[in-house]
Every structure is written in structure tokens, then in C-alpha cells.
PDB file of C-alpha atoms in Angstrom:
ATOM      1  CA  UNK A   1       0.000   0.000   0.000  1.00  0.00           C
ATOM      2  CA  UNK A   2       2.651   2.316   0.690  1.00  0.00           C
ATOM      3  CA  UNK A   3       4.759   1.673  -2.246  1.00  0.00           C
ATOM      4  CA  UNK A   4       1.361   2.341  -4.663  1.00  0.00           C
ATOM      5  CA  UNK A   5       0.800   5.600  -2.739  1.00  0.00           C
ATOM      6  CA  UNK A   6       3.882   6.919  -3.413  1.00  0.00           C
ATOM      7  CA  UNK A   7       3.616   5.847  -7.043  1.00  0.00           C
ATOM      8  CA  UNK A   8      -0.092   8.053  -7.222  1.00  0.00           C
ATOM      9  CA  UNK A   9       1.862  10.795  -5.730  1.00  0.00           C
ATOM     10  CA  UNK A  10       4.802  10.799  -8.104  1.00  0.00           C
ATOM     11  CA  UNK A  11       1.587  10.835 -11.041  1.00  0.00           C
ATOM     12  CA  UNK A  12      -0.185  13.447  -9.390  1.00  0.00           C
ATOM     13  CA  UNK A  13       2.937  15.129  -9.166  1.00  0.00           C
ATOM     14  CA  UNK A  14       3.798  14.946 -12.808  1.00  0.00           C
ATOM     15  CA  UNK A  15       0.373  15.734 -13.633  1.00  0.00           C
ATOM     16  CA  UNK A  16       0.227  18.888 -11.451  1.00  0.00           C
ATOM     17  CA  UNK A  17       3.933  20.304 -13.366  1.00  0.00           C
ATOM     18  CA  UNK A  18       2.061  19.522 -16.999  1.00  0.00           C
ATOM     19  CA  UNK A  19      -1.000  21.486 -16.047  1.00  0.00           C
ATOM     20  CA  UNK A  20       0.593  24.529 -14.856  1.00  0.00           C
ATOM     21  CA  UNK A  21       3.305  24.368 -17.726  1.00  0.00           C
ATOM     22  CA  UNK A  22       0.091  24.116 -20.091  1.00  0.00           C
ATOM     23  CA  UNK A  23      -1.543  27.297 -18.364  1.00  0.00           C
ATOM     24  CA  UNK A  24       1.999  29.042 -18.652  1.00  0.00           C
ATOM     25  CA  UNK A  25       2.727  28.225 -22.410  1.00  0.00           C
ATOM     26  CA  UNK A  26      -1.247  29.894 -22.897  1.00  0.00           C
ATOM     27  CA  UNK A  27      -0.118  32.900 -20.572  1.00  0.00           C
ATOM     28  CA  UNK A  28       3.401  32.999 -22.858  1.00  0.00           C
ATOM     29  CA  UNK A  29       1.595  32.321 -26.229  1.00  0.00           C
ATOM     30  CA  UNK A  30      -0.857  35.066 -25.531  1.00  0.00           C
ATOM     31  CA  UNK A  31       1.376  37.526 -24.598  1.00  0.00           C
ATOM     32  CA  UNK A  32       3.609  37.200 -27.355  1.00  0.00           C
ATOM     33  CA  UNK A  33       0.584  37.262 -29.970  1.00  0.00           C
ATOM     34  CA  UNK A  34      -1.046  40.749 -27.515  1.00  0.00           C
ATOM     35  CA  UNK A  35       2.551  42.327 -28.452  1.00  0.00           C
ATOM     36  CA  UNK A  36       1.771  41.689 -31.943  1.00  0.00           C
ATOM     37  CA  UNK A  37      -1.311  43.347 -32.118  1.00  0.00           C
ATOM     38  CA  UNK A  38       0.061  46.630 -30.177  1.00  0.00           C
ATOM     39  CA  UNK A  39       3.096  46.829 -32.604  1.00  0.00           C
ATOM     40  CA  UNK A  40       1.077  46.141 -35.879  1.00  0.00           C
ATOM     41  CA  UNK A  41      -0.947  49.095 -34.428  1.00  0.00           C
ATOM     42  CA  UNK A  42       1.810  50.875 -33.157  1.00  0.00           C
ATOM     43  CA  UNK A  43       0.907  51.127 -29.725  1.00  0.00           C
ATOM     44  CA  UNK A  44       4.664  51.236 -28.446  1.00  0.00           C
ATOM     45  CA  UNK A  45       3.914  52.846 -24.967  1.00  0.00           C
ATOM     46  CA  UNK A  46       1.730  49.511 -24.797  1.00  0.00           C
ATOM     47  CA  UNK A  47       4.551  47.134 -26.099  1.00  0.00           C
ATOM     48  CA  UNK A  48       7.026  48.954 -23.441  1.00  0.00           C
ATOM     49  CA  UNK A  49       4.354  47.855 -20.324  1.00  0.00           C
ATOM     50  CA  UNK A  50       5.085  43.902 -21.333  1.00  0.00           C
ATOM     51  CA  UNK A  51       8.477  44.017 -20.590  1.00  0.00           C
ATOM     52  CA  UNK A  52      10.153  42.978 -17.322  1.00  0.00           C
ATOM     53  CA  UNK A  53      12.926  46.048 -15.869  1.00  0.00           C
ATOM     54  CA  UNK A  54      15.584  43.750 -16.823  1.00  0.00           C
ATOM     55  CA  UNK A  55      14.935  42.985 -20.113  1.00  0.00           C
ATOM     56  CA  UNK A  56      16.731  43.459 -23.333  1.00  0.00           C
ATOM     57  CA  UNK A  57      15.622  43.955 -27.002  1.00  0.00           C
ATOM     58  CA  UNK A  58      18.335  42.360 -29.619  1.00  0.00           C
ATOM     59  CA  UNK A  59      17.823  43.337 -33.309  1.00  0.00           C
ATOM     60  CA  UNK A  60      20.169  43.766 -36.278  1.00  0.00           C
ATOM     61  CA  UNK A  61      23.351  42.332 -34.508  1.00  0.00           C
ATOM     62  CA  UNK A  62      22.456  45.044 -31.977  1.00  0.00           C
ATOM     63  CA  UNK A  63      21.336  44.382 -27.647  1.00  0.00           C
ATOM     64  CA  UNK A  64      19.237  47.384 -26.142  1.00  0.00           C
ATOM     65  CA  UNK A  65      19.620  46.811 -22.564  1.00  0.00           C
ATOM     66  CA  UNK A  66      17.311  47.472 -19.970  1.00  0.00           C
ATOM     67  CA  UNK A  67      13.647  48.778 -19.725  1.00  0.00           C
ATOM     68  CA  UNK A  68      14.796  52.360 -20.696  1.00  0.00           C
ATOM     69  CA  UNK A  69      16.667  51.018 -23.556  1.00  0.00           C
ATOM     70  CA  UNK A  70      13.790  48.558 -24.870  1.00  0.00           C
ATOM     71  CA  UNK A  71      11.459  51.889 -24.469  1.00  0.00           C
ATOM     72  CA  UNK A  72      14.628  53.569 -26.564  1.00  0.00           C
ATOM     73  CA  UNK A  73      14.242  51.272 -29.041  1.00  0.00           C
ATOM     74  CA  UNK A  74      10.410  50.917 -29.503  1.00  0.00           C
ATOM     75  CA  UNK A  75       9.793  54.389 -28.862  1.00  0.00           C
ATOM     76  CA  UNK A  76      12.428  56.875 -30.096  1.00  0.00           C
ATOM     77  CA  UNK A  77      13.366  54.384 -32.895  1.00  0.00           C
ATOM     78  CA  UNK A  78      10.550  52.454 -33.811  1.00  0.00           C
ATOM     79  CA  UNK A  79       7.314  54.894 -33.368  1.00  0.00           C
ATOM     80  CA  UNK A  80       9.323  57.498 -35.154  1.00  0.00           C
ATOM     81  CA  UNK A  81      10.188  55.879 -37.985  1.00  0.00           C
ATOM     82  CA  UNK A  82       6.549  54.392 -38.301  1.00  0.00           C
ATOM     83  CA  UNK A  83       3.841  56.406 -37.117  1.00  0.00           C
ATOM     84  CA  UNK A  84       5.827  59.624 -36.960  1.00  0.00           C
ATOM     85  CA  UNK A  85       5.816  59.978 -32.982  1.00  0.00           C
ATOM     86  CA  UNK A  86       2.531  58.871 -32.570  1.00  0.00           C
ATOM     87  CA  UNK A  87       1.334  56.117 -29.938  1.00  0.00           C
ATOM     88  CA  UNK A  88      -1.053  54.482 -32.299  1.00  0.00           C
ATOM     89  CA  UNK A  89      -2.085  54.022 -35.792  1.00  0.00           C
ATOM     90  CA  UNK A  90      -1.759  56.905 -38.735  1.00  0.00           C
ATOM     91  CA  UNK A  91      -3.562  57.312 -41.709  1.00  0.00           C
ATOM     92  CA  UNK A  92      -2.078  55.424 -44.416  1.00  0.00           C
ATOM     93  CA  UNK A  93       0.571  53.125 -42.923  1.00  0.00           C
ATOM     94  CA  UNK A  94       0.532  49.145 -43.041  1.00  0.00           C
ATOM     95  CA  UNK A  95       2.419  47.295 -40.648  1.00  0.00           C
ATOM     96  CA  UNK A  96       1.007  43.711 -40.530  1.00  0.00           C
ATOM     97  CA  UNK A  97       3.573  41.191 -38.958  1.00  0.00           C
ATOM     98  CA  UNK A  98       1.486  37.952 -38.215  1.00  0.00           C
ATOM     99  CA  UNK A  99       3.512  34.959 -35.939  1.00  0.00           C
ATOM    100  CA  UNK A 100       3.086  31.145 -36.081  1.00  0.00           C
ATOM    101  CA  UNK A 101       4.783  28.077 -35.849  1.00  0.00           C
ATOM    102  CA  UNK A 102       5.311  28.990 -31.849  1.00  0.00           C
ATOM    103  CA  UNK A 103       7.610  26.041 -30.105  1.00  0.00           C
ATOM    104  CA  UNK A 104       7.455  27.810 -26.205  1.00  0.00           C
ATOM    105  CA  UNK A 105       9.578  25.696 -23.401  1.00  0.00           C
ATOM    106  CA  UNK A 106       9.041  26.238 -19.921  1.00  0.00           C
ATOM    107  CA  UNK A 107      11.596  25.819 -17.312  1.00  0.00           C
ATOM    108  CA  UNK A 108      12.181  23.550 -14.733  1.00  0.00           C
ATOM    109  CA  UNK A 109      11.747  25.697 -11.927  1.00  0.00           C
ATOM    110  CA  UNK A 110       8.418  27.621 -13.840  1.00  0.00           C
ATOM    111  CA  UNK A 111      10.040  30.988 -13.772  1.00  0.00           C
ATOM    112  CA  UNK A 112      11.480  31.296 -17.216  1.00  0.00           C
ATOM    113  CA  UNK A 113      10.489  30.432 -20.806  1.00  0.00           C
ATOM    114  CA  UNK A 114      12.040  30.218 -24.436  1.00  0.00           C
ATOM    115  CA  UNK A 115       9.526  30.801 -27.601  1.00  0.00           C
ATOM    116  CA  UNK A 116      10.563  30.624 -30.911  1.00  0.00           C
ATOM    117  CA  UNK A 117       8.053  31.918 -33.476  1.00  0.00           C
ATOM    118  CA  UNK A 118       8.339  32.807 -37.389  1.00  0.00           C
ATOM    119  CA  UNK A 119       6.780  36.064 -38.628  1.00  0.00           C
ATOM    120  CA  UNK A 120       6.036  37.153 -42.086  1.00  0.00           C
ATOM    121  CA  UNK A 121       5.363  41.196 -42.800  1.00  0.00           C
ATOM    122  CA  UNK A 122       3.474  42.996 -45.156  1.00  0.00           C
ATOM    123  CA  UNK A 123       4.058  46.510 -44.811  1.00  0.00           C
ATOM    124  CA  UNK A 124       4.573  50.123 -46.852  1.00  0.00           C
ATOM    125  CA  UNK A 125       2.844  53.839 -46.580  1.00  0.00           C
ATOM    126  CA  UNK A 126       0.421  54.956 -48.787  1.00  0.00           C
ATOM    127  CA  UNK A 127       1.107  57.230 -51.524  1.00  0.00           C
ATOM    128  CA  UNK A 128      -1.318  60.078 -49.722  1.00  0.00           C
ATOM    129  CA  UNK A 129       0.246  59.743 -46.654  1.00  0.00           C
ATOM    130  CA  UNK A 130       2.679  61.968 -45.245  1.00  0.00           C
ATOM    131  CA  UNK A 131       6.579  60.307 -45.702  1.00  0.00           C
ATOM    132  CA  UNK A 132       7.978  57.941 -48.010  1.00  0.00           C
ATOM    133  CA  UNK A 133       5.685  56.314 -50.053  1.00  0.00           C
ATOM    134  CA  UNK A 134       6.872  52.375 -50.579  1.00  0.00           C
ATOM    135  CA  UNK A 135       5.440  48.791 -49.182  1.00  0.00           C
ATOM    136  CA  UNK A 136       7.580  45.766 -48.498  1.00  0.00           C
ATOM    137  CA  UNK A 137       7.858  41.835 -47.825  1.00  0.00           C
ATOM    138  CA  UNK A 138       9.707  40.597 -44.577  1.00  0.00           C
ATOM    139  CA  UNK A 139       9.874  37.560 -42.630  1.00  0.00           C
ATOM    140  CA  UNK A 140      12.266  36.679 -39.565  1.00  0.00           C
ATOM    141  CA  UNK A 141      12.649  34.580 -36.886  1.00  0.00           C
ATOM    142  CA  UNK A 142      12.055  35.225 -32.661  1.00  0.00           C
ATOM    143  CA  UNK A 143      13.873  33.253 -30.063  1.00  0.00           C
ATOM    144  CA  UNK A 144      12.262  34.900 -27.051  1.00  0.00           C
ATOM    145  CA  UNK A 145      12.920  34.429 -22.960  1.00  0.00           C
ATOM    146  CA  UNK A 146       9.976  35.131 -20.698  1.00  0.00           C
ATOM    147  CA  UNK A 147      10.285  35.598 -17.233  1.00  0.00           C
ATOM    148  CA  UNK A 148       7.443  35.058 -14.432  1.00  0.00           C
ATOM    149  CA  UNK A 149       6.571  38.071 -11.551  1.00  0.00           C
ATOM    150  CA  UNK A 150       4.819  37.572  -9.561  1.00  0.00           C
ATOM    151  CA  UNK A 151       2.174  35.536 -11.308  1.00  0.00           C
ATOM    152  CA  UNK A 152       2.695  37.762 -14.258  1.00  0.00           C
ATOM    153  CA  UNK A 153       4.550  36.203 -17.445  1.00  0.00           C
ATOM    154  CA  UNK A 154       6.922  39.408 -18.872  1.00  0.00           C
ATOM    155  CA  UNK A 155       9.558  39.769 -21.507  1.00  0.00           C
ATOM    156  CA  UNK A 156      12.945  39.387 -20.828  1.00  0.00           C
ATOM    157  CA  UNK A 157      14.632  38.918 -24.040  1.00  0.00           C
ATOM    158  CA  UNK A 158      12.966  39.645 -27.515  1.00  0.00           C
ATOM    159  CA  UNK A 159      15.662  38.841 -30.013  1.00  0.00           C
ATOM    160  CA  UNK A 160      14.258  39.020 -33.137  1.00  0.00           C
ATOM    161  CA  UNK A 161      16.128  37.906 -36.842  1.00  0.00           C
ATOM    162  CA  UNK A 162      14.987  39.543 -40.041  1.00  0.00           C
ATOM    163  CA  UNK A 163      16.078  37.104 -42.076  1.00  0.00           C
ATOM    164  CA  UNK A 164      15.091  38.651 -45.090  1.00  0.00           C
ATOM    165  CA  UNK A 165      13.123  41.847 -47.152  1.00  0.00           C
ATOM    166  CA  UNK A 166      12.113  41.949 -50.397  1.00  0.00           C
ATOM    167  CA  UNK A 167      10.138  44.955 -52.693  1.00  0.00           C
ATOM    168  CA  UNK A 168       6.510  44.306 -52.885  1.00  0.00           C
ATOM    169  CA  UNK A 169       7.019  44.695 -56.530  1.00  0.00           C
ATOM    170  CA  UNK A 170      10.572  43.040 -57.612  1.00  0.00           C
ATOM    171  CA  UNK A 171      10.028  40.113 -54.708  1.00  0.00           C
ATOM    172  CA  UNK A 172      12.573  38.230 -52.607  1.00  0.00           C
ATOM    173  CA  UNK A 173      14.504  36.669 -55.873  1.00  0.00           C
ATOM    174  CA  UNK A 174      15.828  40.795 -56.752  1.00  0.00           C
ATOM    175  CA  UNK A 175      16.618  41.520 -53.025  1.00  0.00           C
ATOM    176  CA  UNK A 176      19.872  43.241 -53.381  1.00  0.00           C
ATOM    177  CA  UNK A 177      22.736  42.208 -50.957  1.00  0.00           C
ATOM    178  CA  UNK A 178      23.249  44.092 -47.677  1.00  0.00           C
ATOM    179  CA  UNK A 179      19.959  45.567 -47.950  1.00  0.00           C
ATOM    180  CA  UNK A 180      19.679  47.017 -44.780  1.00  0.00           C
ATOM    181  CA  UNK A 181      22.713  47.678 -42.474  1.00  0.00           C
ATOM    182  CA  UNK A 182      23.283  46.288 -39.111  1.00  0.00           C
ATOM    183  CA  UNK A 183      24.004  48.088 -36.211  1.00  0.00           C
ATOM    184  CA  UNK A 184      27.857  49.204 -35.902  1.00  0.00           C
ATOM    185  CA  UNK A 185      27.739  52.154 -33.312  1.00  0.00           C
ATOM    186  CA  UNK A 186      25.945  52.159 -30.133  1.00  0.00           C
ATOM    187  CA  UNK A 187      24.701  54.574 -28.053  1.00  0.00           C
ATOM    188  CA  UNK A 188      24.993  57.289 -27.051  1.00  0.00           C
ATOM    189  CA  UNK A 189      27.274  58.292 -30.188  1.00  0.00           C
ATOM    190  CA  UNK A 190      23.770  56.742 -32.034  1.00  0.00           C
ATOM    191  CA  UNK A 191      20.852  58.517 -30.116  1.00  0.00           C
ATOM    192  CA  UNK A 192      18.622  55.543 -31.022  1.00  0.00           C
ATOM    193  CA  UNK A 193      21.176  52.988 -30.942  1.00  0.00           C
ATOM    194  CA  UNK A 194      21.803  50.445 -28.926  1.00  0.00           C
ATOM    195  CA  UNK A 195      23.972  49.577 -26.046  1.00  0.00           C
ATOM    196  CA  UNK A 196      26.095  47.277 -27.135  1.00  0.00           C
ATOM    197  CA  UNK A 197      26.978  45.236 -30.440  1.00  0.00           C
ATOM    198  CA  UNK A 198      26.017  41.664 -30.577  1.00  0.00           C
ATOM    199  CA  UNK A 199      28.947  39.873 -30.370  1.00  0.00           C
ATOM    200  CA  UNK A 200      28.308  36.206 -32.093  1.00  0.00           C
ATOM    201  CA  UNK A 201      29.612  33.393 -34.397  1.00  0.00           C
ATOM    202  CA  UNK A 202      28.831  33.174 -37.601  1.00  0.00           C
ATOM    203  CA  UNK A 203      27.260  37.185 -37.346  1.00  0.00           C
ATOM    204  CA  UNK A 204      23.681  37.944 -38.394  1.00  0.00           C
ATOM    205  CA  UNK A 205      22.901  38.066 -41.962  1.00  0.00           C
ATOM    206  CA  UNK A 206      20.238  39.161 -44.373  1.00  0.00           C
ATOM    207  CA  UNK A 207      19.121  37.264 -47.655  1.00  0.00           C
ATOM    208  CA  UNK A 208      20.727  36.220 -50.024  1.00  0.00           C
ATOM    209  CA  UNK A 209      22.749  35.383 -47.228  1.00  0.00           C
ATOM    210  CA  UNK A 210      21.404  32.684 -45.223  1.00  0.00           C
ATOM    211  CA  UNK A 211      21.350  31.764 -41.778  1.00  0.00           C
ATOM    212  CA  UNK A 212      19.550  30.012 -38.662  1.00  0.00           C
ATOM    213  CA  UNK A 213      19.361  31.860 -35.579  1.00  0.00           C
ATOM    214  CA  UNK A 214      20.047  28.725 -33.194  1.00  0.00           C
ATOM    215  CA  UNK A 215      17.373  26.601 -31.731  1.00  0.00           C
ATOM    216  CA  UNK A 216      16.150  27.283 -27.703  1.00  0.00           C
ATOM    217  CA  UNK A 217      15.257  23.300 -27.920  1.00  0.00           C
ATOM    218  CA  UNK A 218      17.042  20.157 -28.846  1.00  0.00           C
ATOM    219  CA  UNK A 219      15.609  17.608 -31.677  1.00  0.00           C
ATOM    220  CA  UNK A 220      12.671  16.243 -30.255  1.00  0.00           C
ATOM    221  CA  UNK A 221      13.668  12.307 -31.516  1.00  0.00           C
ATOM    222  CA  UNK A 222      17.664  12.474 -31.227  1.00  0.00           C
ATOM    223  CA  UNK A 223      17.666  15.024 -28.281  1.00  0.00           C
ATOM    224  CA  UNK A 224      20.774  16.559 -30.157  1.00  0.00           C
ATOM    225  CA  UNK A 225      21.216  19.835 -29.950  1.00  0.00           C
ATOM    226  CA  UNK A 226      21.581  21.918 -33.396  1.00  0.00           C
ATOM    227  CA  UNK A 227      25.124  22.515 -34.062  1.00  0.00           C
ATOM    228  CA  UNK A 228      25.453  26.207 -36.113  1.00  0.00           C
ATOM    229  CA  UNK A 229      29.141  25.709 -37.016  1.00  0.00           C
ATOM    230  CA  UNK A 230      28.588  22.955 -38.825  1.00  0.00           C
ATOM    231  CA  UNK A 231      26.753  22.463 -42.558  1.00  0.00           C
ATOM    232  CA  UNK A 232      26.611  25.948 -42.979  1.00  0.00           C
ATOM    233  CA  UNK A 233      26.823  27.075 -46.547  1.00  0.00           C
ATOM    234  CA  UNK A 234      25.407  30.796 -46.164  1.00  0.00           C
ATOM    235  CA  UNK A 235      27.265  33.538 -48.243  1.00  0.00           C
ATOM    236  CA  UNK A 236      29.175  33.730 -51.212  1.00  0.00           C
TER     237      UNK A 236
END
């Protein structure tokens, strides 16, 4: 009798872990797709409030760190450049960036996360709106870390990899190389730059160029874990 107790209590155990890591990949999922819907509508003061004091923004081989900096980036960088200083939507500018394929891990312990998630953009100004007029392809890759306060699931780390851009009219096969630059000064000698420059091997790259930003997960049959120095044939 005792032994079959303490067998019910190791399943009720195990049970209790999957149902709370089933509520917390929900929580995760859900506040990963909310930040969507603020940044497709530019809501950046919005996107600012999901992020934990901590947390860190990477994007285009650049790391904007801490809550000031993330609010940096979305802010003074971002809400410029797209709504023209304005928390919230403008006439006659598109940015529609829809995520799928989500993979989200939870920790041991419950109090971090990893989510990897693909995005694919459709985006441009209208020719009778005020700035450049132009619309554009893009897709990338997130590999995310959440982190739980108290009760509350919170960005940590949103590093996001454009992996490529293409003209809506010329498409992704007449992308020209080194479309868009990465970041190579940081701030504050770059008033919207970041802090520091993301220091990794093999760097960043945009398409043609290929690249994988690495896995948060090992292969789910093998359990090996994806080396990114090896098979790589990315650049010319």
C-alpha cells in the first residue's frame, strides 16, 4: 500500500507540473501574440508595459539593454520611424507582422520560458500619406525568454532575426545584398542605438545570405542539440 501511494503521488505530481506548464505556455503564447497586435498598431507605450525592468531587445546584430533602452528602441526608434511619434495608428501606414509556428519551453523551476516563433510582414505607406511612399515583404525569426513576476509572465529577451526583405514589386529573388545595415555604433554616439553590439559566431545576416538563428530546444527524436558551425553554406 505504501509503495502504490507513493507511485499516485509521483503521477499526481507529474500531472500537477504539466497542467501549470500548459496554463503558462497559454499565458506565454498570448502575450507574445497581444505584443503583436500593439506593434502592428503601433501602440509602443503599450509594447514597453510587457516588458520585465531587466529585459533586453536584440535586433540587427544590436542588444538594447534594460527597460529604458527597450522603451529607446520601440519608442524613439521604432514609433518614429513608423507612425511619426505617434502612440497608435496613422492614416495610411501598413504594418502587418502575423507569428506562427510557436515552439514555447518552460523551465524547470516555472520561472522562465524560451519561444521561438516565425513572422512574415506585409508593410509600406500609402502614396497620400505623409513620408515615403513604398510597401515591403519581410519575414524573420524570434527566439524569445519570458520571465514570471509575480504571477505575471513578462519579456525578458525579444531577439528578433529579419532574415530577409524583399520589394513588394521586384520580390525576394531581386533583393539586393546588404539591404539594410546592421548596427555598428551604439549609443549614445547613435541617439537611437543600442547599447552594445552583438557579439556572435557566424554574425547575423540578411538574404541572399542565409542563416539560422540557433534553436532554444534540442531535436525532439535524437535530443541533439543543433550545431550552427557545422553544414553551414550561407554567403558567397
Amino acid at each position: 500500500m505504501t509503495e502504490q501511494i507513493s507511485v499516485l503521488e509521483k503521477k499526481i505530481e507529474e500531472v500537477t507540473k504539466r497542467i501549470s506548464d500548459l496554463k503558462d505556455i497559454d499565458s506565454i503564447r498570448n502575450l507574445h501574440h497581444t505584443y503583436g497586435y500593439y506593434f502592428d498598431a503601433c501602440l509602443f507605450n503599450e509594447v514597453v508595459d510587457l516588458y520585465a525592468e531587466d529585459s533586453e531587445v536584440r535586433f540587427m546584430g544590436g542588444i538594447f539593454k534594460g527597460k529604458e533602452s527597450v522603451r529607446r528602441f520601440f519608442c524613439d526608434r521604432l514609433r518614429m520611424r513608423h507612425s511619426n511619434g505617434h502612440n497608435g495608428p496613422i492614416y495610411g501606414f501598413l504594418l502587418d507582422h502575423i507569428m506562427m509556428q510557436d515552439v514555447i519551453t518552460i523551465s524547470e523551476d516555472g520561472k522562465t520560458a524560451r519561444g521561438r516563433y516565425r513572422t512574415f510582414m506585409q508593410a509600406g505607406r500609402h502614396e497620400l500619406a505623409e513620408g515615403l511612399t513604398r510597401q515591403w515583404w519581410e519575414g524573420g525569426v524570434y527566439e524569445n525568454t519570458y520571465v514570471n513576476e509575480d504571477g505575471l509572465w513578462k519579456f525578458k529577451i525579444l531577439d528578433y532575426r529579419g532574415l530577409w526583405h524583399a520589394d513588394f514589386n521586384t520580390g525576394w529573388a531581386h533583393t539586393p545584398p546588404n539591404l539594410y545595415p546592421f548596427f555598428s555604433d551604439t549609443y549614445p554616439n547613435d541617439p537611437i542605438g543600442p547599447d552594445e553590439i552583438l557579439d556572435i559566431v557566424p554574425k547575423p545576416v540578411l538574404w541572399p545570405d542565409t542563416g539560422v538563428l540557433p534553436f532554444h530546444y534540442p531535436h525532439p527524436v535524437t535530443g541533439d542539440e543543433w550545431d550552427q558551425n557545422k553544414d553551414l553554406n550561407t554567403s558567397k
